[in-house]
Structure formats: structure tokens, C-alpha cells
Amino acid sequence: MNPRTTSRLRLATLLCAVALPCAAAPEPAPVALDAGWVLQAVARPAPSHTPFVELRDSPMLKKPLRLEGEYRRQVDGSLVRQVNAPYVETTTLAAGEAVVERQGRAPRRIALQQAPELAAIQAGFGALLAGDRDLLQKTYTVQAGGAREQWTLRLVPRDPRLATSLRHIDLYGRGIELRCVESHPAKGEPQRTLMAGAAAAATGIDDAAALAALCHGTGGAKR
């Protein structure tokens, strides 16, 4: 072997020795998703509103009941749940009580102290829309999962009374959009509320499995 060829082989060996470890080096581990980032991403200044689609199932119903409407957060911090179909009903959570108003009926008032699940809803949604992690953690322990492109937050009630009726709430989102709220009661099936882009994608869909897929981010076109 002539000296020139030997020199080239040595150079090639040296290049491989330097380059191969770089090529084989593992990619850096993804940064763990922080719940604080999610809360800041989904925060909306008041007043704000978002459409929702909800499917309620019950042994008493021949088929699941589909509800459509919107959630509103008012400047004074109150939370309004407006159902527009298949009936009209407004639930306002404010000043320590829930006021339920439906066409043709007298308003019904419920003290939040007597309904911890309603108080938890007000605290949870209020804290989410305000991006207030401290307020949210007063009511729930918060666990984040996934990545910023597609994330989940699990809220586990701190109040033992609430925990007897609610195991946890799972929130599903993409980027700055909260797309679904899935409540898991202590007994019975989960209740899913699709919001924003997921609610729009649910137009004309009544199948529970298809709506669950949209909720979890495994169905429909990504937005």
C-alpha cells in the first residue's frame, strides 16, 4: 500500500472516530410539561366565552342527551353556563351560590357550601381562565402530562367530601386551546364537555365513542 493511500485511510479512520459518536449521540430528552405553562396558555382575560358540546348518558335515557351552548366568564368573576339546545337554561355561579334559570320556571338557588361539586367547578374554571395556579391548587392537586402540542392536566380534589363524588377531572388541550373537560365521578361513566375547536369539530356527531376520540385528541382533523 503506497504512503498516499495509507494517509487517506488514516484520515478516514480519524474522521469516523470523530463523527460517529456525534451521529450516535442520543437526542436531548424532551422538557417535561409544566402545569404553569398550560395555565398561562389557556388563560383568557374577562369577559371571555367559549362554545361547548356535552353528551350526557343515563340508564333513564334511550340515547345520550346532547347539549350545546357556551361558557362565559364575566368581568366580576362570575361563571355562566348557557345551554342553548335542546332546551334553554342558564346557570350562574357567583357570590357563593348557583342560580339556575330555565324558561317557564322560577329561578332555583343553590348555596355552594351545600354543593361542593359546584364550588369546585367555579374554582376550577375560574382559576383556569384566569391562569391562577395558586387558586387552582387550593381546590385540586394538579398533574401535567404530554407536550405543549398536545397536553393533559389531571385535577384531583383535595376536599374529602368532594372526593366521595368526584375522582378526578382530566383536561385535554393543544397549544393555547383547552379542547375538552372530562369529569370522572366516583360512580358511573365519565362526562365529557368538548370546547372551542373540539366543539366545532363535533358538529353533527352524536356517537359517544367518536366524541370521546375528539375529547382525547385522537379523532377528527387537528386544528
Short mmCIF file of C-alpha atoms in Angstrom, two decimals:
data_model
loop_
_atom_site.label_atom_id
_atom_site.label_comp_id
_atom_site.label_asym_id
_atom_site.label_seq_id
_atom_site.Cartn_x
_atom_site.Cartn_y
_atom_site.Cartn_z
CA MET A 1 0.00 0.00 0.00
CA ASN A 2 1.50 3.32 -1.01
CA PRO A 3 2.00 6.10 1.55
CA ARG A 4 -0.68 8.27 -0.03
CA THR A 5 -3.33 5.54 0.31
CA THR A 6 -2.25 4.83 3.88
CA SER A 7 -2.54 8.50 4.74
CA ARG A 8 -6.05 8.65 3.27
CA LEU A 9 -7.14 5.61 5.25
CA ARG A 10 -5.82 7.09 8.48
CA LEU A 11 -7.64 10.34 7.75
CA ALA A 12 -10.86 8.44 7.02
CA THR A 13 -10.46 6.46 10.27
CA LEU A 14 -9.91 9.67 12.21
CA LEU A 15 -12.99 11.29 10.67
CA CYS A 16 -15.10 8.25 11.53
CA ALA A 17 -13.79 8.24 15.07
CA VAL A 18 -14.79 11.88 15.47
CA ALA A 19 -18.04 11.84 13.50
CA LEU A 20 -19.66 8.58 14.55
CA PRO A 21 -20.03 9.41 18.26
CA CYS A 22 -21.70 12.68 17.24
CA ALA A 23 -24.08 10.91 14.90
CA ALA A 24 -24.90 8.28 17.51
CA ALA A 25 -25.32 10.74 20.37
CA PRO A 26 -28.84 10.49 21.85
CA GLU A 27 -31.24 13.35 21.28
CA PRO A 28 -31.81 15.53 24.34
CA ALA A 29 -34.73 14.41 26.48
CA PRO A 30 -37.92 16.44 25.94
CA VAL A 31 -38.60 19.10 28.54
CA ALA A 32 -41.26 18.00 31.00
CA LEU A 33 -44.54 19.85 30.56
CA ASP A 34 -45.16 22.35 33.32
CA ALA A 35 -48.70 22.93 34.57
CA GLY A 36 -47.91 26.63 34.93
CA TRP A 37 -47.22 26.90 31.19
CA VAL A 38 -50.59 25.30 30.40
CA LEU A 39 -52.44 27.65 32.73
CA GLN A 40 -50.79 30.70 31.21
CA ALA A 41 -51.50 29.38 27.71
CA VAL A 42 -55.24 28.83 28.25
CA ALA A 43 -55.84 31.95 30.35
CA ARG A 44 -58.37 34.37 28.87
CA PRO A 45 -58.99 37.87 30.20
CA ALA A 46 -62.56 38.56 31.27
CA PRO A 47 -65.01 38.87 29.71
CA SER A 48 -64.49 35.66 27.74
CA HIS A 49 -66.66 32.95 26.27
CA THR A 50 -66.24 29.57 24.58
CA PRO A 51 -68.75 27.21 22.94
CA PHE A 52 -69.27 23.70 24.29
CA VAL A 53 -70.86 20.39 23.33
CA GLU A 54 -71.74 17.91 26.04
CA LEU A 55 -73.12 14.38 25.84
CA ARG A 56 -74.96 13.09 28.90
CA ASP A 57 -75.71 9.40 29.25
CA SER A 58 -78.14 7.83 31.71
CA PRO A 59 -79.93 4.48 32.08
CA MET A 60 -83.14 6.52 32.05
CA LEU A 61 -82.45 7.81 28.52
CA LYS A 62 -82.96 5.85 25.31
CA LYS A 63 -79.95 7.63 23.83
CA PRO A 64 -77.40 10.11 25.22
CA LEU A 65 -78.61 13.71 25.57
CA ARG A 66 -76.57 16.18 23.55
CA LEU A 67 -76.29 19.70 24.99
CA GLU A 68 -74.93 22.72 23.14
CA GLY A 69 -74.17 26.17 24.48
CA GLU A 70 -71.33 28.31 25.80
CA TYR A 71 -69.39 29.12 28.95
CA ARG A 72 -68.88 32.76 29.85
CA ARG A 73 -66.61 34.36 32.42
CA GLN A 74 -67.80 37.80 33.42
CA VAL A 75 -65.70 40.78 34.45
CA ASP A 76 -66.89 40.35 38.06
CA GLY A 77 -65.51 36.80 38.14
CA SER A 78 -68.84 35.03 37.86
CA LEU A 79 -69.10 31.94 35.66
CA VAL A 80 -72.10 31.42 33.38
CA ARG A 81 -73.08 28.16 31.70
CA GLN A 82 -75.59 28.87 28.95
CA VAL A 83 -77.38 25.87 27.39
CA ASN A 84 -78.99 26.76 24.04
CA ALA A 85 -80.13 23.32 22.83
CA PRO A 86 -82.15 21.13 23.18
CA TYR A 87 -83.56 23.49 25.81
CA VAL A 88 -82.58 26.91 27.14
CA GLU A 89 -81.07 27.11 30.62
CA THR A 90 -78.64 29.48 32.32
CA THR A 91 -76.57 28.58 35.39
CA THR A 92 -74.68 31.41 37.06
CA LEU A 93 -72.04 30.72 39.71
CA ALA A 94 -71.32 33.86 41.73
CA ALA A 95 -71.40 35.31 45.23
CA GLY A 96 -71.38 31.92 46.93
CA GLU A 97 -74.39 30.50 45.11
CA ALA A 98 -75.58 28.93 41.90
CA VAL A 99 -78.67 30.35 40.21
CA VAL A 100 -80.37 28.08 37.67
CA GLU A 101 -82.85 29.70 35.29
CA ARG A 102 -84.93 27.85 32.71
CA GLN A 103 -87.76 29.08 30.51
CA GLY A 104 -91.16 28.75 32.16
CA ARG A 105 -89.73 28.03 35.63
CA ALA A 106 -88.88 30.12 38.66
CA PRO A 107 -85.13 30.58 39.28
CA ARG A 108 -83.58 27.96 41.57
CA ARG A 109 -80.84 28.97 44.01
CA ILE A 110 -78.27 26.61 45.49
CA ALA A 111 -75.72 27.61 48.14
CA LEU A 112 -72.26 26.49 47.02
CA GLN A 113 -71.46 25.41 50.59
CA GLN A 114 -74.13 22.74 50.18
CA ALA A 115 -72.88 21.70 46.74
CA PRO A 116 -69.08 21.24 46.86
CA GLU A 117 -69.05 19.99 43.26
CA LEU A 118 -70.44 23.33 42.03
CA ALA A 119 -67.98 25.25 44.18
CA ALA A 120 -65.17 23.15 42.70
CA ILE A 121 -66.39 23.92 39.17
CA GLN A 122 -66.39 27.63 39.89
CA ALA A 123 -62.93 27.50 41.45
CA GLY A 124 -61.55 25.26 38.72
CA PHE A 125 -62.86 27.10 35.68
CA GLY A 126 -62.28 30.49 37.26
CA ALA A 127 -58.66 29.60 38.00
CA LEU A 128 -58.14 28.11 34.52
CA LEU A 129 -59.49 31.12 32.68
CA ALA A 130 -57.56 33.47 34.95
CA GLY A 131 -54.35 31.41 34.69
CA ASP A 132 -54.21 31.32 38.51
CA ARG A 133 -52.21 28.24 39.53
CA ASP A 134 -52.32 29.02 43.26
CA LEU A 135 -56.11 29.28 43.24
CA LEU A 136 -56.45 26.05 41.28
CA GLN A 137 -54.17 24.20 43.68
CA LYS A 138 -56.28 25.24 46.66
CA THR A 139 -59.04 23.01 45.30
CA TYR A 140 -57.09 20.35 43.37
CA THR A 141 -53.74 18.66 43.11
CA VAL A 142 -52.54 19.26 39.55
CA GLN A 143 -50.64 16.78 37.36
CA ALA A 144 -49.45 17.70 33.87
CA GLY A 145 -48.66 15.28 31.04
CA GLY A 146 -47.86 15.24 27.33
CA ALA A 147 -46.20 18.06 25.41
CA ARG A 148 -47.16 21.62 24.53
CA GLU A 149 -48.55 20.46 21.19
CA GLN A 150 -50.94 18.04 22.92
CA TRP A 151 -51.25 18.07 26.69
CA THR A 152 -53.36 16.89 29.60
CA LEU A 153 -53.95 18.20 33.10
CA ARG A 154 -55.39 15.96 35.79
CA LEU A 155 -57.16 17.68 38.68
CA VAL A 156 -57.69 15.58 41.81
CA PRO A 157 -59.97 17.06 44.51
CA ARG A 158 -58.36 17.93 47.82
CA ASP A 159 -61.67 18.12 49.72
CA PRO A 160 -62.57 14.63 51.06
CA ARG A 161 -66.28 15.47 50.68
CA LEU A 162 -65.84 16.25 47.02
CA ALA A 163 -63.67 13.17 46.51
CA THR A 164 -66.60 10.96 47.54
CA SER A 165 -68.47 12.06 44.40
CA LEU A 166 -65.63 13.08 42.04
CA ARG A 167 -62.48 11.04 41.45
CA HIS A 168 -60.72 13.47 39.14
CA ILE A 169 -61.09 15.80 36.14
CA ASP A 170 -58.94 15.42 33.03
CA LEU A 171 -58.36 18.42 30.79
CA TYR A 172 -57.19 17.91 27.20
CA GLY A 173 -55.71 20.61 25.00
CA ARG A 174 -53.47 21.59 22.12
CA GLY A 175 -51.19 24.57 22.46
CA ILE A 176 -53.15 27.50 23.82
CA GLU A 177 -56.53 25.80 23.36
CA LEU A 178 -58.43 23.91 26.06
CA ARG A 179 -60.43 21.43 23.99
CA CYS A 180 -62.14 19.08 26.43
CA VAL A 181 -63.03 18.65 30.09
CA GLU A 182 -63.64 15.05 31.18
CA SER A 183 -65.11 14.54 34.66
CA HIS A 184 -64.74 11.12 36.29
CA PRO A 185 -67.33 10.63 39.03
CA ALA A 186 -66.78 8.17 41.85
CA LYS A 187 -69.57 6.10 40.31
CA GLY A 188 -70.76 5.97 36.73
CA GLU A 189 -69.34 6.89 33.34
CA PRO A 190 -67.16 9.94 32.58
CA GLN A 191 -68.92 13.11 31.44
CA ARG A 192 -67.24 14.94 28.57
CA THR A 193 -67.56 18.59 27.64
CA LEU A 194 -65.97 19.46 24.30
CA MET A 195 -64.95 23.09 23.92
CA ALA A 196 -63.63 25.53 21.33
CA GLY A 197 -62.18 23.70 18.29
CA ALA A 198 -63.28 20.28 19.55
CA ALA A 199 -66.85 21.55 19.93
CA ALA A 200 -66.78 22.86 16.37
CA ALA A 201 -65.44 19.51 15.12
CA ALA A 202 -68.29 17.75 16.94
CA THR A 203 -70.96 19.37 14.74
CA GLY A 204 -73.44 16.69 13.73
CA ILE A 205 -71.74 13.96 15.80
CA ASP A 206 -73.84 12.11 18.40
CA ASP A 207 -71.82 8.92 18.73
CA ALA A 208 -70.30 8.68 22.21
CA ALA A 209 -67.14 6.89 21.03
CA ALA A 210 -66.49 9.49 18.32
CA LEU A 211 -66.94 12.33 20.81
CA ALA A 212 -64.60 10.60 23.26
CA ALA A 213 -61.97 10.38 20.49
CA LEU A 214 -62.37 14.10 19.78
CA CYS A 215 -62.06 14.80 23.50
CA HIS A 216 -58.84 12.83 23.81
CA GLY A 217 -57.35 14.33 20.64
CA THR A 218 -57.42 11.04 18.71
CA GLY A 219 -60.33 11.83 16.39
CA GLY A 220 -61.08 14.46 13.77
CA ALA A 221 -58.73 16.76 11.98
CA LYS A 222 -56.14 18.63 14.02
CA ARG A 223 -56.68 22.34 14.27
#
